[in-house]
Short mmCIF file of C-alpha atoms and ligand atoms in Angstrom, two decimals:
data_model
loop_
_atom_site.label_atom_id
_atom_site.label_comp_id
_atom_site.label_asym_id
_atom_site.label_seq_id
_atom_site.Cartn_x
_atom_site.Cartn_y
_atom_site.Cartn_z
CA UNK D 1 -44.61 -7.38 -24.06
CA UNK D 2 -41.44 -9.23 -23.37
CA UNK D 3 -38.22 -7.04 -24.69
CA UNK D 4 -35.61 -9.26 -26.56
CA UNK D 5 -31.80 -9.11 -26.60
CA UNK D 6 -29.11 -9.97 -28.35
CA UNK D 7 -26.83 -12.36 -25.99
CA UNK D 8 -23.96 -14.91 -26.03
CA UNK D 9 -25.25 -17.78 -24.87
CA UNK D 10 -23.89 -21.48 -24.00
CA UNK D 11 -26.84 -23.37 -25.59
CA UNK D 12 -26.36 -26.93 -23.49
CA UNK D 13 -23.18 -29.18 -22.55
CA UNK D 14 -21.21 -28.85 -25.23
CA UNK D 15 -18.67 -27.26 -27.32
CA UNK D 16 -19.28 -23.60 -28.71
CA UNK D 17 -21.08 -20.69 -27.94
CA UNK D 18 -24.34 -19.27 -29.74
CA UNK D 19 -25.33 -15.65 -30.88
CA UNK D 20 -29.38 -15.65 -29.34
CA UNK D 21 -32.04 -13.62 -28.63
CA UNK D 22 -32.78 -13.90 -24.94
CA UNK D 23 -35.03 -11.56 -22.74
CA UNK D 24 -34.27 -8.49 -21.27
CA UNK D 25 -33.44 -9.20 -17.70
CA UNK D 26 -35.74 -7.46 -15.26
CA UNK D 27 -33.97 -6.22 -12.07
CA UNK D 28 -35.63 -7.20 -9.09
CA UNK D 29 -35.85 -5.89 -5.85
CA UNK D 30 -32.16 -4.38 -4.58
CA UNK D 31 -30.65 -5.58 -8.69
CA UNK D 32 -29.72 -2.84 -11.26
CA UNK D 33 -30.25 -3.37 -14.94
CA UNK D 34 -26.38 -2.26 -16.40
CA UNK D 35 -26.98 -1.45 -20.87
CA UNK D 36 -23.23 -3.18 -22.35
CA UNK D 37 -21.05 -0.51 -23.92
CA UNK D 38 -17.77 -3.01 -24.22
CA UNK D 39 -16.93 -6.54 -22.71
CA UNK D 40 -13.23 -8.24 -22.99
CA UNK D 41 -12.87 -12.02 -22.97
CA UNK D 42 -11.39 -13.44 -19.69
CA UNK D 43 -9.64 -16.91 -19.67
CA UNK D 44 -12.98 -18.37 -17.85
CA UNK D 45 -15.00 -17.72 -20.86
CA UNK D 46 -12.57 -19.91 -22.98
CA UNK D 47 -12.71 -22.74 -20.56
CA UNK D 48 -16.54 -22.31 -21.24
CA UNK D 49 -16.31 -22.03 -24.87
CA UNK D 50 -13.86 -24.98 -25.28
CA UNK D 51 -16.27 -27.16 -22.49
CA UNK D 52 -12.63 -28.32 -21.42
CA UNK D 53 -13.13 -29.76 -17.87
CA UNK D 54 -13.63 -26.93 -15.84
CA UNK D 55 -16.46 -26.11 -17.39
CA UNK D 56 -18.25 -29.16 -17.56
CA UNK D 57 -17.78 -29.24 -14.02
CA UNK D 58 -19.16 -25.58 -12.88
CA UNK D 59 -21.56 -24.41 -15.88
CA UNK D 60 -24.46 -26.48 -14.48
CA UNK D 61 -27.57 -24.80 -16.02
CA UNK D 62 -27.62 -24.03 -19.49
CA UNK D 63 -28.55 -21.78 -21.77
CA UNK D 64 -27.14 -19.13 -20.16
CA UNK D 65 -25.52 -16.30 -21.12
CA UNK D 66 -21.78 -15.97 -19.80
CA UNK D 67 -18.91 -13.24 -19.21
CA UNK D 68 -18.37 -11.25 -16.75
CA UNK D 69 -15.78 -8.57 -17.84
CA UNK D 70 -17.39 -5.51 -18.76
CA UNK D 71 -18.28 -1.90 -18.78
CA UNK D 72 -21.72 0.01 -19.68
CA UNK D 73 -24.36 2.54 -18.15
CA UNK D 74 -26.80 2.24 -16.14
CA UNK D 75 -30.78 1.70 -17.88
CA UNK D 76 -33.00 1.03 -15.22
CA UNK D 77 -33.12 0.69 -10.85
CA UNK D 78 -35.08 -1.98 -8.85
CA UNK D 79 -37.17 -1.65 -6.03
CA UNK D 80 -35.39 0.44 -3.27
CA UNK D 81 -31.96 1.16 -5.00
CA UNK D 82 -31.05 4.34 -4.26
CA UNK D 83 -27.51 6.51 -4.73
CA UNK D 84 -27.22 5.41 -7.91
CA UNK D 85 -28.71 6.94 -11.28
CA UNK D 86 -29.68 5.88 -14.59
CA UNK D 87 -27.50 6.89 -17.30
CA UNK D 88 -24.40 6.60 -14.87
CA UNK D 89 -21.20 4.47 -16.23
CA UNK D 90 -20.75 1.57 -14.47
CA UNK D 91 -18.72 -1.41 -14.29
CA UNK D 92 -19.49 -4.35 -11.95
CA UNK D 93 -17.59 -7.01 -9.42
CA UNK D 94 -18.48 -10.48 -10.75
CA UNK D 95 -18.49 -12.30 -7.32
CA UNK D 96 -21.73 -12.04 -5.99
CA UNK D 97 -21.35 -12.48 -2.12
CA UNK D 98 -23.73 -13.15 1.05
CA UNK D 99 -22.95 -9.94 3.05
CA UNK D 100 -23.35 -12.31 6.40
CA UNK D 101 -20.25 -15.03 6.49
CA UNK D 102 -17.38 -13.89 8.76
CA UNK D 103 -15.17 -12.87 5.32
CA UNK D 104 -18.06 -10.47 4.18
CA UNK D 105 -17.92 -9.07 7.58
CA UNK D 106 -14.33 -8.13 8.13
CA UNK D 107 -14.40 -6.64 4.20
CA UNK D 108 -12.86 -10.23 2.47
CA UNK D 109 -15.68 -10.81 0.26
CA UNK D 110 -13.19 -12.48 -2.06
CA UNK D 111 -13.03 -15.21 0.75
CA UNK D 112 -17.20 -15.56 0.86
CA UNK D 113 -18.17 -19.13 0.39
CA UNK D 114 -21.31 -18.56 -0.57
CA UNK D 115 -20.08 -16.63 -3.86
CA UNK D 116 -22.24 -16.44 -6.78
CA UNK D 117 -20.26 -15.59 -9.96
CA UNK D 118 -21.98 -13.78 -12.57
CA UNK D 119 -21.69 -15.12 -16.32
CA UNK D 120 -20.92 -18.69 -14.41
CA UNK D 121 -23.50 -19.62 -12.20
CA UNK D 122 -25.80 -16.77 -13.35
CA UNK D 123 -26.62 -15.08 -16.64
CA UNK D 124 -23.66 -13.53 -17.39
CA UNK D 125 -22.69 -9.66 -19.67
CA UNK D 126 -22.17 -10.86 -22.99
CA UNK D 127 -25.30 -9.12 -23.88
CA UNK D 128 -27.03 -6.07 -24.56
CA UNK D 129 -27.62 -5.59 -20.65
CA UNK D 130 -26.93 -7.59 -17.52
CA UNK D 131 -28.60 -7.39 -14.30
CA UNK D 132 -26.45 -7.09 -11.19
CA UNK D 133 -27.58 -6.39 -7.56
CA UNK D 134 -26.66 -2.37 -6.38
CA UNK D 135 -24.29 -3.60 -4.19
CA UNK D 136 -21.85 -5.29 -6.82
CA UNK D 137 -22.37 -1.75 -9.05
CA UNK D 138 -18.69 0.07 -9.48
CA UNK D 139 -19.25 4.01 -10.53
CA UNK D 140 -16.73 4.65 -13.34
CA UNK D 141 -15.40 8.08 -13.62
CA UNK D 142 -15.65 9.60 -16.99
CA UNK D 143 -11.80 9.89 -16.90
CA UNK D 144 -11.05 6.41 -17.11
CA UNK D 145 -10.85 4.42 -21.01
CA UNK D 146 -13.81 2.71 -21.63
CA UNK D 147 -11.64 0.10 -23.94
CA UNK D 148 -9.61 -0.63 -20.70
CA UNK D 149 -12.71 -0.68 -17.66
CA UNK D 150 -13.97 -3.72 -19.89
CA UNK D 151 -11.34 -5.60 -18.72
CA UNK D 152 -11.06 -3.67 -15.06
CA UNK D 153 -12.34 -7.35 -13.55
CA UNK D 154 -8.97 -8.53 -14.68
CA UNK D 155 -7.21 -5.76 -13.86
CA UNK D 156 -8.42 -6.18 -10.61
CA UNK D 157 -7.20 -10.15 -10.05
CA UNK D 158 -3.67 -8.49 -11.14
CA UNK D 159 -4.01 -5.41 -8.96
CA UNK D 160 -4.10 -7.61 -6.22
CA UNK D 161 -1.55 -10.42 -6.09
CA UNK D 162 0.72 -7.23 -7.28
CA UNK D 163 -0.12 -4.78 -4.10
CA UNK D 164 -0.39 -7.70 -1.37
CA UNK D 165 3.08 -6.76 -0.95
CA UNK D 166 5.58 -3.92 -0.57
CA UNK D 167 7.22 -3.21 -4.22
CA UNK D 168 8.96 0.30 -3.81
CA UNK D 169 12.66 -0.39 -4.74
CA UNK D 170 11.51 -4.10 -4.84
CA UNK D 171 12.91 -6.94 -7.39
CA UNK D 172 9.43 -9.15 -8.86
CA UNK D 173 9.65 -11.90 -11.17
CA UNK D 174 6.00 -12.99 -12.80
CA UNK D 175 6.00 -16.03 -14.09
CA UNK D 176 3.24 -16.19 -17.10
CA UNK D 177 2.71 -13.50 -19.64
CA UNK D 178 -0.72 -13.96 -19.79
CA UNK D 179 -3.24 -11.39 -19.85
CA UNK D 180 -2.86 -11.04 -16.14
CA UNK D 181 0.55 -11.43 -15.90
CA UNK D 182 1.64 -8.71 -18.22
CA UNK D 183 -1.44 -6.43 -16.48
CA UNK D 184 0.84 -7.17 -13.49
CA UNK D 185 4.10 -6.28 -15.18
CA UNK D 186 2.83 -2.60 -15.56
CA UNK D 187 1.20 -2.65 -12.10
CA UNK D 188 4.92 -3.21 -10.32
CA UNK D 189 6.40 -0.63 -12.61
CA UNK D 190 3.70 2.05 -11.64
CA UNK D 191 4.13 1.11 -8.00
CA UNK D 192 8.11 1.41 -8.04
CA UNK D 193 9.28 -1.65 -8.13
CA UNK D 194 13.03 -1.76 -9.00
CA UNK D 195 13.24 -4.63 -12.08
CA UNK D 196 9.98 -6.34 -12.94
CA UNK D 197 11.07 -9.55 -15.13
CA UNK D 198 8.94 -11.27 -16.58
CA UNK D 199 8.96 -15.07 -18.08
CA UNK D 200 6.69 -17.38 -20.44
CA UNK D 201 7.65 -20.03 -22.58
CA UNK D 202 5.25 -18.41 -25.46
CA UNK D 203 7.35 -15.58 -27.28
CA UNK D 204 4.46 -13.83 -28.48
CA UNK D 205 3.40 -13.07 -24.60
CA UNK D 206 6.65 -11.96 -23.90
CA UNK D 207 7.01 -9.73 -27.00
CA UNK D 208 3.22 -8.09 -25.64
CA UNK D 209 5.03 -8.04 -22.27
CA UNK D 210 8.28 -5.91 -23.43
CA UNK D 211 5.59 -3.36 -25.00
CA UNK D 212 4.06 -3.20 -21.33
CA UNK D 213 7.76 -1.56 -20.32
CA UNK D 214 9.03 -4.80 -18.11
CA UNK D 215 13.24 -5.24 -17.38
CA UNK D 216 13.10 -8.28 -19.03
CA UNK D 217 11.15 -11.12 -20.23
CA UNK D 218 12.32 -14.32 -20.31
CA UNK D 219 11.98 -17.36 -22.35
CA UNK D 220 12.44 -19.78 -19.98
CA UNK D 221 12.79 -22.76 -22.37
CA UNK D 222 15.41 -21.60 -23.79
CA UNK D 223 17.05 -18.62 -21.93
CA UNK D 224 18.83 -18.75 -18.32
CA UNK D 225 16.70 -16.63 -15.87
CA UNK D 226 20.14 -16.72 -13.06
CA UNK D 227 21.94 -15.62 -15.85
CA UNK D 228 19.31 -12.39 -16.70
CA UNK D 229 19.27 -12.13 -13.23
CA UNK D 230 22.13 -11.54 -12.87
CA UNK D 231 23.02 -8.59 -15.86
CA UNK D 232 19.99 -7.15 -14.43
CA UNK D 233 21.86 -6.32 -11.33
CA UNK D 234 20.10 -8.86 -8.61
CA UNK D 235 22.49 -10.07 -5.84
CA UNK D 236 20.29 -12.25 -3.23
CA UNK D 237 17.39 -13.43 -5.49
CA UNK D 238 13.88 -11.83 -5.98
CA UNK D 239 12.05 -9.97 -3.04
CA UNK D 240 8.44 -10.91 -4.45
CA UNK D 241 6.72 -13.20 -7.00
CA UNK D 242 3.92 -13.09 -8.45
CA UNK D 243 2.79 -16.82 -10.15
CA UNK D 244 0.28 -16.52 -12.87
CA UNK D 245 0.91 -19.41 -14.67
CA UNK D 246 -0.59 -21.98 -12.91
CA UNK D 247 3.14 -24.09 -14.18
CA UNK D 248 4.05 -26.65 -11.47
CA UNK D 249 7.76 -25.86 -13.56
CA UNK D 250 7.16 -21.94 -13.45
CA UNK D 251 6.34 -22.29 -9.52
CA UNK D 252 9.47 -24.54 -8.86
CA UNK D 253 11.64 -22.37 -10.69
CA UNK D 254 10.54 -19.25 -8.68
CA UNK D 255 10.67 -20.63 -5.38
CA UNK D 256 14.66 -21.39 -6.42
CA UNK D 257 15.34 -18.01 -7.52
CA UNK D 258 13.59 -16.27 -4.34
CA UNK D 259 15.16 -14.18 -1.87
CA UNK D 260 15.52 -15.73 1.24
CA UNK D 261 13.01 -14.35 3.61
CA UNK D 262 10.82 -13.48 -0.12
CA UNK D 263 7.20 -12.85 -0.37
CA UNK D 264 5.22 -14.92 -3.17
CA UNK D 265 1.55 -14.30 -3.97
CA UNK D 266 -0.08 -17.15 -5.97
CA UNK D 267 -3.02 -16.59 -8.50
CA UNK D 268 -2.26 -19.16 -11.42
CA UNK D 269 -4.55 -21.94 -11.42
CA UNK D 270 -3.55 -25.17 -12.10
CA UNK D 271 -4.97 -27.96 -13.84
CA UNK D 272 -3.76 -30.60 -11.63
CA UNK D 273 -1.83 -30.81 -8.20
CA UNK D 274 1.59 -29.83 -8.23
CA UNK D 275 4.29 -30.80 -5.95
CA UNK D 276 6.62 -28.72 -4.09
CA UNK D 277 10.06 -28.91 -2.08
CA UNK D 278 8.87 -28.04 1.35
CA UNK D 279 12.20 -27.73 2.83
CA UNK D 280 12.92 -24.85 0.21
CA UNK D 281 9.90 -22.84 1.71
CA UNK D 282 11.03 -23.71 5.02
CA UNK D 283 14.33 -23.01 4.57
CA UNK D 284 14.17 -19.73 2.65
CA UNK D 285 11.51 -18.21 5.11
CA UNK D 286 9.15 -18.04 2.15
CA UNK D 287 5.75 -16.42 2.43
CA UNK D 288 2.75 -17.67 0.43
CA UNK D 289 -0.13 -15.88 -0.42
CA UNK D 290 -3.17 -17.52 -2.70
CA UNK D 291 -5.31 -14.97 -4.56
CA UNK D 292 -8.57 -15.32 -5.35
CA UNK D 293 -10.74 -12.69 -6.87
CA UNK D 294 -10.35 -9.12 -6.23
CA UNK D 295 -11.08 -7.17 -3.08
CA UNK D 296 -13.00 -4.41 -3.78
CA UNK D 297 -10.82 -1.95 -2.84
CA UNK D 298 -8.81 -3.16 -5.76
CA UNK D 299 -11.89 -1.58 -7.89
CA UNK D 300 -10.15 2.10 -6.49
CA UNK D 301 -6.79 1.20 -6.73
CA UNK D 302 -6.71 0.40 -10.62
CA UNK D 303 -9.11 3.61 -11.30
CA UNK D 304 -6.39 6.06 -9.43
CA UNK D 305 -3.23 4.30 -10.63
CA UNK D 306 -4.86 4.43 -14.43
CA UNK D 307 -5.64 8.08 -13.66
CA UNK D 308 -2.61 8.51 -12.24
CA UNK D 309 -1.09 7.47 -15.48
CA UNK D 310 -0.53 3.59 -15.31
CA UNK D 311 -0.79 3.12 -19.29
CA UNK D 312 -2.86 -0.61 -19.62
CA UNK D 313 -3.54 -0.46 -23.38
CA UNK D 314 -0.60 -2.67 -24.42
CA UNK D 315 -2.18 -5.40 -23.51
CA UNK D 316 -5.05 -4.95 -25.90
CA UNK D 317 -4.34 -6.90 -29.07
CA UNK D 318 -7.91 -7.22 -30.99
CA UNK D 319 -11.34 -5.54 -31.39
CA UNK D 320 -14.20 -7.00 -32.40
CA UNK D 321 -17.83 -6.02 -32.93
CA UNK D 322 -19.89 -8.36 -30.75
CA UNK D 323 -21.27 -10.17 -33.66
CA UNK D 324 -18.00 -11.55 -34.16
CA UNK D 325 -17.41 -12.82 -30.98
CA UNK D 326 -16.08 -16.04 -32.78
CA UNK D 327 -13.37 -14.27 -33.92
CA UNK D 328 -12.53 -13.15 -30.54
CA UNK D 329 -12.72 -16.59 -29.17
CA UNK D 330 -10.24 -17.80 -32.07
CA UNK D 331 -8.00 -15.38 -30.70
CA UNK D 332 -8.12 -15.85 -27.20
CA UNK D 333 -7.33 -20.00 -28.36
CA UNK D 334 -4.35 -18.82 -30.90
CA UNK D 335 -2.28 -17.82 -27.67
CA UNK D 336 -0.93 -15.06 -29.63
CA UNK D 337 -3.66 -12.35 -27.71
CA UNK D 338 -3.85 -10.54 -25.42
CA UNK D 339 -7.28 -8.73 -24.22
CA UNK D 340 -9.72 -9.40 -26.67
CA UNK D 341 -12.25 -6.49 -26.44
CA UNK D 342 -16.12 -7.08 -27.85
CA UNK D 343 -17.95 -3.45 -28.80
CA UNK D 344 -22.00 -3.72 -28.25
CA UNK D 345 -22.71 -0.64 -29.99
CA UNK D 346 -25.31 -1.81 -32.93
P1 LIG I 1 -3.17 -17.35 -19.46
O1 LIG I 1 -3.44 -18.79 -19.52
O2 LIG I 1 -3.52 -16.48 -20.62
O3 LIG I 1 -1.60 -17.12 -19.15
C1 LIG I 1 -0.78 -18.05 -18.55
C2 LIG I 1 0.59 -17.94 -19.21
O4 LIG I 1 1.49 -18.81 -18.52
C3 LIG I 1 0.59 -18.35 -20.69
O5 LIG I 1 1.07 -17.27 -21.50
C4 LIG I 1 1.51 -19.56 -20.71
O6 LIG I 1 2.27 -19.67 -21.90
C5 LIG I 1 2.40 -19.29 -19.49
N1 LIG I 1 3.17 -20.44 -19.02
C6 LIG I 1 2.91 -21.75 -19.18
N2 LIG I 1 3.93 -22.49 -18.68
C7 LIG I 1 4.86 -21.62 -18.21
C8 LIG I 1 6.14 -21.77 -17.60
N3 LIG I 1 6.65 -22.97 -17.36
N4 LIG I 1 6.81 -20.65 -17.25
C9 LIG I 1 6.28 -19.42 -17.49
N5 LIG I 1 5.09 -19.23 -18.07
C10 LIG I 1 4.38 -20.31 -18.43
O7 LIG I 1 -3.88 -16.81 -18.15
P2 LIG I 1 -4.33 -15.35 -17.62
O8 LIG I 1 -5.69 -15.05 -18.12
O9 LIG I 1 -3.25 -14.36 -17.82
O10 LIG I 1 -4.45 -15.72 -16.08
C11 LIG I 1 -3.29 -16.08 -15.34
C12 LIG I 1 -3.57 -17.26 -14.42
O11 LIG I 1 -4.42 -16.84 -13.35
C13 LIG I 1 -4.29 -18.45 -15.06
O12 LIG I 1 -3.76 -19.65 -14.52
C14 LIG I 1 -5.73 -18.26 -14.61
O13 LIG I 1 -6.44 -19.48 -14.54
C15 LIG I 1 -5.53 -17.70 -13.23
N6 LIG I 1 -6.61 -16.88 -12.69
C16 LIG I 1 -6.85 -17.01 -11.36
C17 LIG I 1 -7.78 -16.22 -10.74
C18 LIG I 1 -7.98 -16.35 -9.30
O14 LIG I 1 -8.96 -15.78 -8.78
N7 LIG I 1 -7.09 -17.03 -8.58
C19 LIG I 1 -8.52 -15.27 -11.49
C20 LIG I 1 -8.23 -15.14 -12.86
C21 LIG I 1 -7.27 -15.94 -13.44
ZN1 LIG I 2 -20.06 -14.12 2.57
#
């Protein structure tokens, strides 16, 4: 007989998600059936909740169950999985690549453009269990929070526009105090940076993002960031920035107050083209880096530097049982969050 679930589900094209029973997925071949403990609500899930234009263009297929930030145990193996066990706590990468393309090759699956992206273009963790193949499977050491591994996929975009550069003794501004950007903040600071400053034009990000321990954060609608700068001690400009905004005004602002010769790693998406100066690139000897995804090296890096002390909890602002996921999603749209963490314990 068919074992149900209960699963949050986009019902069709639309507005709004649905609380459903759905089957129990059935891990095939190679695929590894994961039982929920916790999930946390990433930005992607409110473009998919809102059906703002994003998602209209990439959730093709509903119903289907989305999200794609979460941590649980393992229930049950496919055919021919092996080094893994049942019962183990798991977390999982969400990018589901081809193992063959050049990128997968040389070990930059977050490059693959065949990717697959669970809880977008397949059924997705907001549910009692997901099935993932072996390969995406991340072993989570008992050591690590469970409240913070259900938002490790996040962690993970952070962990690596942060660490694609040098930051001992370095300056970094981050421009959005998003989720991301705040996960950031306290990356830097773990990793030595010298001042980590921070701006939004949201105050209740940047009050989140003085709790995660950055120099400053900055109000840039109203506040002078030369001018903080400057009683922060910088002389030449930032080293590195980090842009997770997706602001064409955040990005212009932190090309001008670069370092020349700076390093700037790009991971805010945009909702439309932006224009930039070229000759201020040029002319400062600026390096650009887009992000996209996680590598999954970053999957080790955030499990050591969170053993090794890097404190992410700040950044957690509401629980919810998974029932009231509509709560969560009100959150998430108030601006005022930051993680919103579901709990799928009956
Ligand atoms: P978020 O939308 O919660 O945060 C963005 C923040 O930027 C908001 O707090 C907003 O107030 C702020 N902002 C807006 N205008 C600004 C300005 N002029 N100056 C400074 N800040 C400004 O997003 P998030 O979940 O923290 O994610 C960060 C960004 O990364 C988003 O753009 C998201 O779409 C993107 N993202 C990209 C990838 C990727 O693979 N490249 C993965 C995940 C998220
Ligand atoms: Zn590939």
């Amino acid at each position: 007989m068919e074992r149900l679930m209960d699963a949050i589900v986009k019902p069709e094209r639309g507005p709004g998600l649905e609380l459903r029973k759905v089957p129990v997925p059935v891990p095939g071949p190679g695929e590894v059936l994961i039982k929920i403990h916790k999930t946390a609500i990433c930005g992607t899930d409110v473009h998919i909740y809102n059906w703002d234009p994003w998602a209209r263009e990439h959730i093709k297929n509903p119903p289907m169950t989305i999200g794609h930030e979460y941590v649980g145990e393992i229930a049950e193996l496919g055919e021919g999985v092996t080094g893994l066990t049942i019962g183990q706590r798991v977390s999982g990468e969400g990018h589901i690549t081809c193992h063959h393309c050049r990128n997968c090759h040389t070990g930059n699956i977050q490059w693959c453009k065949n990717t697959i992206s669970v809880g977008v273009d397949r059924d997705g963790a907001f549910a009692e269990y997901v099935c993932i193949p072996e390969s995406n499977v991340i072993i989570i050491e008992e050591s690590l929070p469970e409240d913070v591994v259900a938002f490790f996929d996040a962690v993970g975009n952070a962990t690596h526009t942060a660490l694609m550069w040098d930051l001992i003794g370095e300056d970094v501004l981050i421009t959005g105090a998003g989720p991301i950007g705040i996960i950031a903040a306290g990356i830097c600071k773990y990793s030595g940076a010298r001042r980590v400053i921070i701006t939004d034009i949201n105050e209740d990000r940047l009050e989140l993002a003085r709790k995660m321990g950055v120099d400053a954060a900055v109000n840039t609608s109203k506040e002078d960031l030369p001018l903080v700068m400057k009683e922060q001690g910088l002389v030449e400009g930032f080293d590195v920035g980090l842009e997770m905004s997706g602001s064409e005004d955040a990005f212009k602002q932190m090309v001008g107050v670069m370092r020349n010769g700076g390093k700037i790693s790009l991971l805010g998406i945009g909702n439309r083209p932006i224009s930039i100066d070229m000759n201020q690139i040029i002319g400062k000897g600026l390096t650009l880096q887009g992000i996209y995804g996680r590598q999954m090296d970053n999957w080790h890096q955030m499990s050591y530097m969170v053993q090794g002390g890097l404190d992410l909890t700040p950044v957690i602002t509401h629980r919810y049982n998974y029932r009231d996921f509509e709560k969560g999603f009100e959150a998430m749209n108030s601006g005022k969050s930051g993680k919103v963490i579901l709990d799928w314990s009956k």
